[in-house]
CSV table of C-alpha atoms in Angstrom, one decimal:
chain,number,residue,atom,x,y,z
A,1,MET,CA,-52.5,-23.7,-62.5
A,2,ALA,CA,-53.2,-27.4,-61.7
A,3,ASP,CA,-56.2,-27.8,-59.4
A,4,GLY,CA,-56.4,-24.0,-59.0
A,5,GLY,CA,-53.6,-23.9,-56.5
A,6,ARG,CA,-55.5,-25.9,-53.9
A,7,ARG,CA,-52.9,-28.6,-53.2
A,8,ALA,CA,-49.2,-28.7,-52.7
A,9,SER,CA,-46.7,-31.2,-51.5
A,10,LEU,CA,-43.0,-31.5,-50.7
A,11,PRO,CA,-41.7,-35.0,-51.4
A,12,ARG,CA,-39.3,-36.6,-48.8
A,13,ARG,CA,-36.1,-34.6,-48.6
A,14,ASP,CA,-32.8,-35.1,-46.8
A,15,THR,CA,-32.0,-32.0,-44.7
A,16,GLY,CA,-29.5,-30.8,-42.2
A,17,PRO,CA,-30.3,-31.4,-38.6
A,18,PHE,CA,-33.4,-29.7,-37.1
A,19,SER,CA,-35.8,-30.2,-34.2
A,20,MET,CA,-38.6,-27.8,-34.9
A,21,LEU,CA,-40.4,-26.7,-38.1
A,22,GLY,CA,-43.3,-24.7,-39.4
A,23,VAL,CA,-44.8,-23.7,-42.7
A,24,THR,CA,-45.0,-20.0,-43.6
A,25,TRP,CA,-46.3,-17.9,-46.4
A,26,THR,CA,-46.0,-14.4,-47.8
A,27,ASP,CA,-49.3,-12.7,-46.7
A,28,ALA,CA,-49.4,-12.3,-42.9
A,29,SER,CA,-53.2,-11.8,-43.0
A,30,ALA,CA,-53.9,-15.0,-45.1
A,31,ARG,CA,-55.1,-18.2,-43.5
A,32,VAL,CA,-55.0,-21.8,-44.6
A,33,GLY,CA,-58.6,-23.1,-44.2
A,34,GLY,CA,-57.6,-26.7,-45.0
A,35,THR,CA,-54.8,-29.0,-43.7
A,36,VAL,CA,-51.1,-28.6,-43.3
A,37,GLU,CA,-49.3,-31.9,-42.5
A,38,VAL,CA,-45.7,-32.9,-42.1
A,39,ARG,CA,-43.7,-36.0,-41.2
A,40,THR,CA,-40.1,-36.2,-40.3
A,41,ARG,CA,-37.2,-38.7,-40.2
A,42,SER,CA,-35.6,-39.3,-36.9
A,43,ALA,CA,-31.9,-38.5,-36.9
A,44,GLU,CA,-31.3,-41.3,-34.4
A,45,SER,CA,-33.4,-44.2,-35.8
A,46,GLY,CA,-33.8,-43.2,-39.4
A,47,THR,CA,-37.5,-44.0,-39.2
A,48,TRP,CA,-40.3,-41.7,-40.6
A,49,SER,CA,-42.9,-40.4,-38.2
A,50,ALA,CA,-46.7,-40.5,-38.8
A,51,TRP,CA,-48.3,-37.5,-40.4
A,52,LEU,CA,-48.6,-34.6,-38.0
A,53,ARG,CA,-51.1,-31.9,-38.6
A,54,LEU,CA,-49.9,-28.3,-38.0
A,55,ASP,CA,-52.1,-25.7,-36.4
A,56,ALA,CA,-52.8,-23.1,-39.1
A,57,ASP,CA,-55.7,-21.2,-37.5
A,58,SER,CA,-54.0,-19.3,-34.7
A,59,GLY,CA,-54.1,-16.0,-36.6
A,60,ARG,CA,-51.7,-13.0,-36.9
A,61,GLY,CA,-50.0,-12.3,-33.6
A,62,GLU,CA,-49.2,-8.6,-34.0
A,63,ASN,CA,-49.2,-5.7,-36.4
A,64,GLY,CA,-46.1,-5.5,-38.5
A,65,ALA,CA,-45.8,-9.3,-39.0
A,66,ALA,CA,-43.8,-10.0,-42.1
A,67,ARG,CA,-45.2,-13.5,-42.9
A,68,GLY,CA,-48.1,-15.7,-41.9
A,69,GLY,CA,-47.5,-19.2,-40.7
A,70,THR,CA,-48.6,-22.3,-38.8
A,71,GLU,CA,-47.7,-22.8,-35.2
A,72,PRO,CA,-44.2,-24.3,-35.0
A,73,VAL,CA,-44.0,-27.9,-34.0
A,74,TRP,CA,-41.3,-29.7,-32.0
A,75,VAL,CA,-40.3,-33.0,-33.8
A,76,GLY,CA,-37.1,-33.8,-32.0
A,77,PRO,CA,-33.7,-34.4,-33.7
A,78,SER,CA,-34.5,-35.0,-37.4
A,79,ASP,CA,-32.7,-35.0,-40.8
A,80,GLY,CA,-35.5,-35.5,-43.3
A,81,VAL,CA,-38.9,-34.0,-44.0
A,82,GLU,CA,-42.0,-34.4,-46.1
A,83,ALA,CA,-45.0,-32.0,-46.3
A,84,ARG,CA,-48.5,-31.8,-47.9
A,85,LEU,CA,-51.0,-29.0,-47.9
A,86,ARG,CA,-54.6,-29.0,-49.1
A,87,ALA,CA,-57.0,-26.1,-49.1
A,88,ALA,CA,-60.5,-26.6,-47.5
A,89,ASP,CA,-63.3,-27.9,-49.6
A,90,GLY,CA,-65.4,-25.2,-51.0
A,91,ALA,CA,-65.2,-22.4,-53.6
A,92,THR,CA,-62.3,-22.5,-56.1
A,93,SER,CA,-61.3,-19.1,-54.8
A,94,ASP,CA,-60.2,-20.7,-51.5
A,95,ARG,CA,-56.6,-21.4,-52.5
A,96,LEU,CA,-53.4,-22.0,-50.6
A,97,PRO,CA,-51.3,-18.9,-49.8
A,98,SER,CA,-48.5,-17.8,-52.1
A,99,GLY,CA,-44.9,-18.0,-51.1
A,100,LEU,CA,-45.1,-21.2,-49.2
A,101,ARG,CA,-41.9,-22.0,-47.2
A,102,LEU,CA,-41.0,-24.8,-44.9
A,103,ASP,CA,-38.8,-23.4,-42.1
A,104,MET,CA,-36.7,-25.8,-40.0
A,105,ILE,CA,-34.9,-24.7,-36.8
A,106,ASP,CA,-32.2,-26.5,-34.9
A,107,PRO,CA,-32.2,-24.7,-31.5
A,108,GLY,CA,-29.1,-26.7,-30.4
A,109,SER,CA,-26.7,-25.6,-33.2
A,110,GLY,CA,-28.1,-22.1,-33.8
A,111,ARG,CA,-29.0,-22.8,-37.4
A,112,ALA,CA,-32.2,-22.2,-39.4
A,113,THR,CA,-32.9,-23.6,-42.9
A,114,ALA,CA,-35.8,-23.0,-45.3
A,115,MET,CA,-37.2,-24.7,-48.4
A,116,GLU,CA,-38.4,-21.9,-50.6
A,117,PRO,CA,-41.7,-21.9,-52.6
A,118,ALA,CA,-40.0,-23.6,-55.6
A,119,ALA,CA,-39.7,-26.7,-53.5
A,120,PHE,CA,-43.4,-27.2,-53.3
A,121,ALA,CA,-45.1,-28.9,-56.2
A,122,VAL,CA,-48.8,-28.1,-56.9
A,123,GLU,CA,-50.7,-31.3,-57.4
A,124,GLU,CA,-54.0,-32.4,-58.9
A,125,THR,CA,-54.4,-35.1,-56.3
A,126,PRO,CA,-53.3,-35.3,-52.6
A,127,ALA,CA,-49.8,-36.4,-51.9
A,128,PRO,CA,-49.5,-40.2,-51.4
A,129,ALA,CA,-48.9,-41.5,-47.9
A,130,ASP,CA,-45.6,-43.1,-48.9
A,131,ALA,CA,-43.7,-41.0,-51.4
A,132,THR,CA,-40.4,-42.4,-52.8
A,133,GLU,CA,-37.1,-41.3,-51.6
A,134,PRO,CA,-35.7,-38.3,-53.6
A,135,THR,CA,-32.6,-38.6,-55.7
A,136,GLY,CA,-31.2,-35.4,-54.3
A,137,GLY,CA,-31.8,-31.7,-54.8
A,138,GLN,CA,-35.1,-29.7,-54.9
A,139,THR,CA,-37.7,-30.1,-57.6
A,140,SER,CA,-38.6,-26.8,-59.2
A,141,ALA,CA,-42.3,-26.0,-59.5
A,142,THR,CA,-44.6,-23.1,-59.6
A,143,GLY,CA,-46.1,-22.2,-56.2
A,144,PRO,CA,-49.8,-21.8,-55.5
A,145,ARG,CA,-51.7,-18.6,-56.0
A,146,ALA,CA,-52.2,-16.1,-53.2
A,147,ALA,CA,-55.1,-16.7,-50.8
A,148,GLU,CA,-57.6,-14.1,-50.1
A,149,ALA,CA,-57.0,-12.2,-46.9
A,150,ASP,CA,-59.0,-13.2,-43.9
A,151,PRO,CA,-62.0,-10.8,-43.8
A,152,GLU,CA,-62.2,-11.2,-40.0
A,153,GLU,CA,-58.6,-10.0,-39.5
A,154,PRO,CA,-58.0,-6.4,-40.6
A,155,GLY,CA,-54.5,-5.1,-41.3
A,156,ALA,CA,-54.5,-2.9,-38.2
A,157,GLU,CA,-55.7,-3.3,-34.7
A,158,GLY,CA,-56.1,0.3,-33.8
A,159,ALA,CA,-52.9,2.3,-33.6
A,160,THR,CA,-53.9,4.1,-30.5
A,161,ARG,CA,-54.6,0.8,-28.7
A,162,GLU,CA,-52.0,-1.6,-30.0
A,163,PRO,CA,-49.3,0.0,-32.1
A,164,GLY,CA,-47.5,-2.3,-34.6
A,165,PRO,CA,-43.9,-3.0,-34.1
A,166,GLY,CA,-43.0,-2.3,-37.7
A,167,VAL,CA,-40.5,-5.1,-38.1
A,168,SER,CA,-39.3,-7.0,-41.1
A,169,ALA,CA,-38.6,-10.6,-41.5
A,170,GLY,CA,-35.0,-11.8,-41.2
A,171,PRO,CA,-33.5,-13.9,-44.0
A,172,SER,CA,-34.7,-17.5,-44.0
A,173,GLY,CA,-31.1,-18.7,-43.5
A,174,ALA,CA,-30.3,-16.4,-40.6
A,175,PRO,CA,-29.0,-18.1,-37.4
A,176,VAL,CA,-31.3,-18.7,-34.5
A,177,PRO,CA,-30.4,-18.6,-30.8
A,178,SER,CA,-27.5,-20.8,-29.8
A,179,ALA,CA,-28.0,-23.3,-27.0
A,180,PRO,CA,-27.1,-22.3,-23.5
A,181,PRO,CA,-24.7,-24.5,-21.5
A,182,ARG,CA,-25.9,-28.0,-21.0
A,183,GLY,CA,-28.2,-28.7,-18.1
A,184,THR,CA,-31.4,-27.4,-16.7
A,185,PRO,CA,-31.7,-23.6,-16.7
A,186,VAL,CA,-31.6,-22.0,-13.3
A,187,PRO,CA,-34.7,-20.0,-12.4
A,188,SER,CA,-34.0,-16.3,-12.1
A,189,ALA,CA,-35.1,-14.3,-9.1
A,190,SER,CA,-35.8,-11.2,-11.3
A,191,GLY,CA,-36.6,-12.4,-14.8
A,192,SER,CA,-35.4,-10.1,-17.6
A,193,PRO,CA,-33.7,-6.9,-16.6
A,194,SER,CA,-35.9,-3.9,-15.9
A,195,PRO,CA,-36.7,-1.6,-18.8
A,196,THR,CA,-34.2,1.1,-19.6
A,197,ALA,CA,-34.7,4.5,-18.0
A,198,ALA,CA,-36.0,5.8,-21.3
A,199,VAL,CA,-38.9,3.4,-21.1
A,200,ARG,CA,-40.0,4.6,-17.6
A,201,VAL,CA,-42.5,1.9,-17.0
A,202,PRO,CA,-42.7,1.1,-13.3
A,203,PRO,CA,-43.5,-2.4,-12.0
A,204,GLY,CA,-47.1,-3.2,-11.4
A,205,PRO,CA,-48.6,-2.8,-8.0
A,206,PRO,CA,-47.6,-5.4,-5.4
A,207,SER,CA,-49.5,-8.7,-5.4
A,208,GLY,CA,-50.9,-10.4,-2.4
A,209,VAL,CA,-49.8,-13.7,-3.9
A,210,PRO,CA,-46.2,-14.9,-3.9
A,211,ARG,CA,-44.4,-14.7,-7.2
A,212,PRO,CA,-43.6,-18.2,-8.6
A,213,PRO,CA,-40.1,-19.1,-9.7
A,214,ILE,CA,-39.6,-18.1,-13.3
A,215,THR,CA,-36.8,-19.2,-15.6
A,216,SER,CA,-35.4,-16.0,-17.1
A,217,ARG,CA,-34.7,-15.4,-20.8
A,218,ALA,CA,-31.0,-15.8,-20.1
A,219,GLY,CA,-31.9,-19.0,-18.3
A,220,TRP,CA,-33.5,-20.6,-21.4
A,221,GLY,CA,-30.8,-19.2,-23.7
A,222,ALA,CA,-32.5,-16.3,-25.5
A,223,ASP,CA,-30.3,-14.7,-28.1
A,224,GLU,CA,-31.2,-11.0,-27.5
A,225,SER,CA,-29.4,-9.9,-30.6
A,226,ILE,CA,-32.2,-11.1,-32.9
A,227,SER,CA,-34.9,-9.0,-31.2
A,228,PRO,CA,-33.2,-5.6,-30.5
A,229,GLU,CA,-36.4,-3.5,-30.3
A,230,GLU,CA,-37.4,-2.0,-27.0
A,231,PRO,CA,-40.4,-3.8,-25.3
A,232,GLY,CA,-43.8,-2.4,-25.5
A,233,TYR,CA,-46.3,-2.0,-22.6
A,234,LEU,CA,-50.1,-2.1,-22.2
A,235,PRO,CA,-51.4,1.4,-23.1
A,236,GLY,CA,-53.5,1.5,-19.9
A,237,GLY,CA,-50.7,0.0,-17.8
A,238,ARG,CA,-53.2,-2.6,-16.4
A,239,ILE,CA,-53.7,-6.3,-17.0
A,240,ARG,CA,-57.4,-7.1,-17.0
A,241,ALA,CA,-57.3,-10.7,-18.0
A,242,VAL,CA,-55.2,-13.8,-18.8
A,243,VAL,CA,-55.4,-15.6,-22.1
A,244,VAL,CA,-54.4,-19.3,-22.0
A,245,HIS,CA,-52.8,-21.0,-25.0
A,246,HIS,CA,-51.2,-24.2,-26.0
A,247,THR,CA,-48.3,-24.2,-28.5
A,248,ALA,CA,-50.1,-26.8,-30.6
A,249,GLU,CA,-47.0,-29.0,-31.0
A,250,SER,CA,-45.9,-32.4,-30.0
A,251,ASN,CA,-46.0,-33.5,-26.3
A,252,ALA,CA,-43.1,-35.8,-26.9
A,253,TYR,CA,-40.4,-33.4,-25.6
A,254,THR,CA,-38.6,-34.1,-22.4
A,255,CYS,CA,-38.3,-31.7,-19.5
A,256,GLU,CA,-34.6,-31.3,-20.4
A,257,GLN,CA,-35.6,-30.4,-24.0
A,258,ALA,CA,-38.1,-27.8,-22.9
A,259,PRO,CA,-35.7,-24.8,-23.0
A,260,ALA,CA,-34.8,-25.8,-26.6
A,261,VAL,CA,-38.5,-25.8,-27.5
A,262,VAL,CA,-38.8,-22.3,-26.1
A,263,ARG,CA,-35.7,-21.2,-28.1
A,264,GLY,CA,-37.2,-22.7,-31.2
A,265,ILE,CA,-40.6,-20.9,-30.7
A,266,TYR,CA,-38.7,-17.6,-30.1
A,267,ALA,CA,-36.6,-18.0,-33.3
A,268,TYR,CA,-39.7,-18.9,-35.3
A,269,HIS,CA,-41.7,-15.9,-34.1
A,270,VAL,CA,-38.9,-13.5,-34.7
A,271,GLN,CA,-36.9,-14.7,-37.7
A,272,GLN,CA,-39.6,-16.5,-39.7
A,273,LEU,CA,-42.8,-14.6,-38.9
A,274,GLY,CA,-41.1,-11.2,-38.4
A,275,TRP,CA,-42.4,-10.4,-35.0
A,276,LYS,CA,-40.4,-8.2,-32.6
A,277,ASP,CA,-40.1,-10.9,-30.0
A,278,ILE,CA,-41.7,-14.2,-28.8
A,279,GLY,CA,-45.4,-13.7,-28.7
A,280,TYR,CA,-46.3,-15.1,-25.3
A,281,ASN,CA,-45.6,-13.4,-22.0
A,282,PHE,CA,-45.0,-16.7,-20.2
A,283,LEU,CA,-44.6,-20.3,-21.2
A,284,VAL,CA,-45.0,-23.4,-19.0
A,285,ASP,CA,-43.7,-26.9,-19.8
A,286,LYS,CA,-45.4,-30.1,-18.9
A,287,CYS,CA,-43.2,-30.5,-15.8
A,288,GLY,CA,-44.4,-27.2,-14.4
A,289,THR,CA,-41.4,-25.0,-15.1
A,290,VAL,CA,-42.4,-21.4,-15.9
A,291,TYR,CA,-40.4,-19.5,-18.5
A,292,GLU,CA,-40.2,-15.7,-19.1
A,293,GLY,CA,-41.5,-14.9,-22.6
A,294,ARG,CA,-41.6,-11.5,-24.2
A,295,LYS,CA,-38.9,-9.2,-22.7
A,296,GLY,CA,-39.7,-6.1,-20.6
A,297,GLY,CA,-39.8,-7.5,-17.0
A,298,VAL,CA,-42.0,-10.2,-15.7
A,299,ASP,CA,-43.4,-7.8,-13.0
A,300,ARG,CA,-44.5,-5.3,-15.6
A,301,PRO,CA,-47.5,-5.1,-18.0
A,302,VAL,CA,-45.6,-6.1,-21.1
A,303,LEU,CA,-47.5,-6.0,-24.4
A,304,GLY,CA,-47.4,-9.4,-26.0
A,305,ALA,CA,-48.5,-10.8,-29.3
A,306,HIS,CA,-50.7,-13.7,-28.5
A,307,ALA,CA,-54.4,-12.7,-28.8
A,308,TYR,CA,-54.8,-10.4,-31.8
A,309,GLY,CA,-57.4,-7.8,-31.0
A,310,PHE,CA,-57.0,-8.1,-27.2
A,311,ASN,CA,-53.2,-7.9,-26.7
A,312,SER,CA,-53.5,-4.4,-25.2
A,313,GLU,CA,-55.3,-5.5,-22.0
A,314,THR,CA,-54.2,-9.0,-21.4
A,315,THR,CA,-51.2,-11.2,-20.7
A,316,GLY,CA,-50.7,-14.6,-22.4
A,317,ILE,CA,-49.6,-17.9,-20.9
A,318,SER,CA,-48.9,-20.8,-23.2
A,319,VAL,CA,-48.5,-24.4,-22.2
A,320,LEU,CA,-45.9,-26.3,-24.3
A,321,GLY,CA,-47.6,-29.1,-26.2
A,322,ALA,CA,-50.9,-29.9,-27.9
A,323,TYR,CA,-53.9,-30.4,-25.8
A,324,THR,CA,-56.7,-31.0,-28.3
A,325,ASP,CA,-57.1,-34.6,-26.9
A,326,ALA,CA,-54.3,-35.1,-24.4
A,327,ALA,CA,-54.9,-33.7,-20.9
A,328,PRO,CA,-52.4,-31.2,-19.5
A,329,SER,CA,-50.4,-32.4,-16.5
A,330,GLN,CA,-51.3,-31.3,-13.0
A,331,ALA,CA,-47.9,-29.8,-12.7
A,332,ALA,CA,-48.5,-27.5,-15.7
A,333,MET,CA,-52.0,-26.6,-14.6
A,334,ALA,CA,-50.7,-25.7,-11.1
A,335,SER,CA,-48.0,-23.5,-12.5
A,336,VAL,CA,-50.4,-21.7,-14.8
A,337,ALA,CA,-52.7,-21.1,-11.9
A,338,GLN,CA,-49.9,-19.7,-9.8
A,339,VAL,CA,-48.8,-17.3,-12.5
A,340,VAL,CA,-52.4,-16.2,-13.0
A,341,ALA,CA,-52.9,-15.6,-9.3
A,342,TRP,CA,-49.7,-13.6,-9.0
A,343,LYS,CA,-50.2,-11.4,-12.1
A,344,LEU,CA,-53.9,-10.7,-11.6
A,345,GLY,CA,-53.3,-10.2,-7.9
A,346,ARG,CA,-51.2,-7.2,-8.8
A,347,TYR,CA,-54.3,-5.5,-10.3
A,348,GLY,CA,-57.0,-6.6,-8.0
A,349,VAL,CA,-58.6,-9.0,-10.6
A,350,ASP,CA,-60.5,-12.0,-9.3
A,351,PRO,CA,-59.3,-15.1,-11.4
A,352,ALA,CA,-62.8,-16.5,-10.9
A,353,GLY,CA,-64.5,-13.3,-12.1
A,354,THR,CA,-65.0,-11.6,-15.4
A,355,ALA,CA,-63.3,-8.8,-17.3
A,356,THR,CA,-64.6,-6.3,-19.8
A,357,LEU,CA,-62.2,-5.8,-22.8
A,358,THR,CA,-62.3,-3.5,-25.7
A,359,ALA,CA,-61.8,-5.2,-29.1
A,360,GLY,CA,-58.9,-3.7,-31.0
A,361,ALA,CA,-60.1,-5.4,-34.2
A,362,SER,CA,-63.3,-7.0,-35.5
A,363,GLY,CA,-63.4,-10.7,-35.0
A,364,ARG,CA,-65.1,-14.0,-34.4
A,365,SER,CA,-64.7,-16.6,-31.7
A,366,TYR,CA,-64.4,-20.3,-32.2
A,367,ALA,CA,-68.0,-20.6,-30.8
A,368,GLY,CA,-69.3,-18.2,-33.5
A,369,ARG,CA,-69.5,-15.0,-31.4
A,370,THR,CA,-68.8,-11.9,-33.5
A,371,TRP,CA,-67.9,-8.3,-32.7
A,372,ALA,CA,-66.8,-5.1,-34.3
A,373,SER,CA,-63.7,-3.1,-33.6
A,374,GLY,CA,-64.2,-1.0,-30.5
A,375,ALA,CA,-66.9,-3.3,-29.0
A,376,ARG,CA,-66.8,-3.8,-25.3
A,377,LEU,CA,-67.0,-7.5,-24.5
A,378,SER,CA,-67.2,-9.6,-21.3
A,379,PHE,CA,-64.8,-12.5,-20.9
A,380,PRO,CA,-63.8,-14.7,-18.0
A,381,ALA,CA,-60.8,-13.2,-16.3
A,382,VAL,CA,-59.0,-16.4,-17.3
A,383,HIS,CA,-60.1,-17.5,-20.7
A,384,GLY,CA,-58.9,-19.5,-23.7
A,385,HIS,CA,-57.5,-18.0,-27.0
A,386,ARG,CA,-60.6,-19.5,-28.7
A,387,ASP,CA,-62.9,-17.1,-26.8
A,388,GLY,CA,-61.4,-14.1,-28.6
A,389,TYR,CA,-60.4,-15.6,-31.9
A,390,ASN,CA,-61.6,-18.3,-34.3
A,391,THR,CA,-59.1,-21.0,-33.3
A,392,ARG,CA,-59.1,-24.3,-31.5
A,393,CYS,CA,-56.4,-23.1,-29.1
A,394,PRO,CA,-55.8,-24.0,-26.3
A,395,GLY,CA,-57.2,-27.3,-27.3
A,396,ASP,CA,-60.4,-29.0,-26.0
A,397,ALA,CA,-58.6,-30.8,-23.2
A,398,LEU,CA,-56.9,-27.7,-21.7
A,399,TYR,CA,-59.9,-25.5,-22.4
A,400,ASP,CA,-62.2,-27.9,-20.4
A,401,ARG,CA,-59.8,-27.5,-17.5
A,402,LEU,CA,-59.8,-23.7,-17.3
A,403,ALA,CA,-62.5,-23.8,-14.6
A,404,THR,CA,-60.1,-25.8,-12.5
A,405,ILE,CA,-57.3,-23.4,-13.1
A,406,ARG,CA,-59.5,-20.4,-12.2
A,407,SER,CA,-60.6,-22.1,-8.9
A,408,TRP,CA,-57.0,-22.9,-8.0
A,409,ALA,CA,-55.8,-19.4,-8.8
A,410,ALA,CA,-58.7,-17.9,-6.8
A,411,GLY,CA,-58.0,-20.1,-3.8
A,412,PRO,CA,-55.6,-19.6,-0.9
A,413,VAL,CA,-52.4,-20.0,-2.9
A,414,ALA,CA,-50.1,-18.1,-0.5
A,415,GLY,CA,-47.6,-20.3,1.3
A,416,LEU,CA,-48.2,-23.4,-0.8
A,417,ALA,CA,-45.4,-25.9,-0.5
A,418,SER,CA,-43.1,-27.0,-3.3
A,419,GLY,CA,-43.7,-30.5,-4.6
A,420,PRO,CA,-41.0,-33.0,-5.3
A,421,SER,CA,-41.3,-32.5,-9.1
A,422,ARG,CA,-40.5,-29.4,-11.1
A,423,ALA,CA,-43.9,-27.9,-10.4
A,424,GLN,CA,-43.0,-24.4,-9.3
A,425,GLY,CA,-44.1,-23.8,-5.7
A,426,TRP,CA,-47.1,-26.2,-5.6
A,427,ALA,CA,-47.6,-29.6,-4.0
A,428,VAL,CA,-49.6,-31.5,-6.5
A,429,ARG,CA,-51.2,-34.9,-5.5
A,430,PRO,CA,-53.2,-36.7,-8.2
A,431,THR,CA,-55.8,-37.8,-5.7
A,432,THR,CA,-56.7,-34.2,-4.7
A,433,PRO,CA,-59.0,-31.9,-6.7
A,434,GLY,CA,-56.6,-29.0,-6.5
A,435,PRO,CA,-53.3,-27.8,-5.2
A,436,ALA,CA,-52.5,-29.1,-1.7
A,437,SER,CA,-51.6,-26.7,1.1
A,438,ARG,CA,-49.1,-27.4,3.8
């Protein structure tokens, strides 16, 4: 195979409308150690975007995942795409995964399309920056060989601690959630419905901190038919820490588009990666709106799929956007802090303290810390995904502000006033170091 299956490209293609995309592959445990880049054509202006690098190092979210993949990226209304992939420099055994597929989602129309492995051409040299327009159709080529499984990520996380959902991937052409009625979703007072009687999981203990407004799954337009499995709950019934993420996608979405971004992530996690539900427990947009993530009740210890190896003792909050260089908004930080204070307050956990977690799988952090399955590890009670996995998430700019979020969450948050923006329950003034009280 040319160049040992280390490079692949997809020349410019006309497509149906889409607003979000990701690249997936057959082996859920395989990782791309190199670069995955895409650029898209605006459906409005017809211009092509700059190359956008996709985050391919976030790891497998949960047991039972049907496919591996990059984080999905929001690109806005588009009707054309180009992609290029290159394995990391090093041994020739470090090849791209097999079964490469470009998945495109249009959260507005409820359609998903995919370009199967045959659409990717393996190259001897990197794809040029300015490929020519296609004449139509897909070029047929042999896909790259399978990548070796990540030795740091075993196939199971410990069945007694974090049972896998045992799901299979839906067809690449299956529909995704349809859009809710136009307009901003109305925050729900209760989030998702309480679990059925058969689940018998009571709400967590009361919190000394007011619950922030949370847009329910119905509010952001979740199509519950694509994730029919019952929710899972933390084996010990107790949240010990919060893991903060970013969705590693564009920050160019508008506040009105944020529900569509959440729908796209949901469809990608369920229909393309084969997860039982969206991986995060909560999502926060740059305007401060909080969204309910994985179903099961926002007031319950729902088992998410956001921090492989540590899902069974944590809850995950993801900020929509990429924060490697760009700083998160104060509205987003304030809302994250308020969710942190409310959730950890139910279990008597100090947001400024530490938590001891038991690793459900062997692993390595971004900083190089390693551990074996079953190891007891100390983390900040509010920490970044990179602290428990070898990923850049939640990006340097957001990670550097976790200390601020901890201090806000540990402060006197009760009774804080609502600001004039969509920041939920907080008065945020750029000239102050933290949330302002009445």
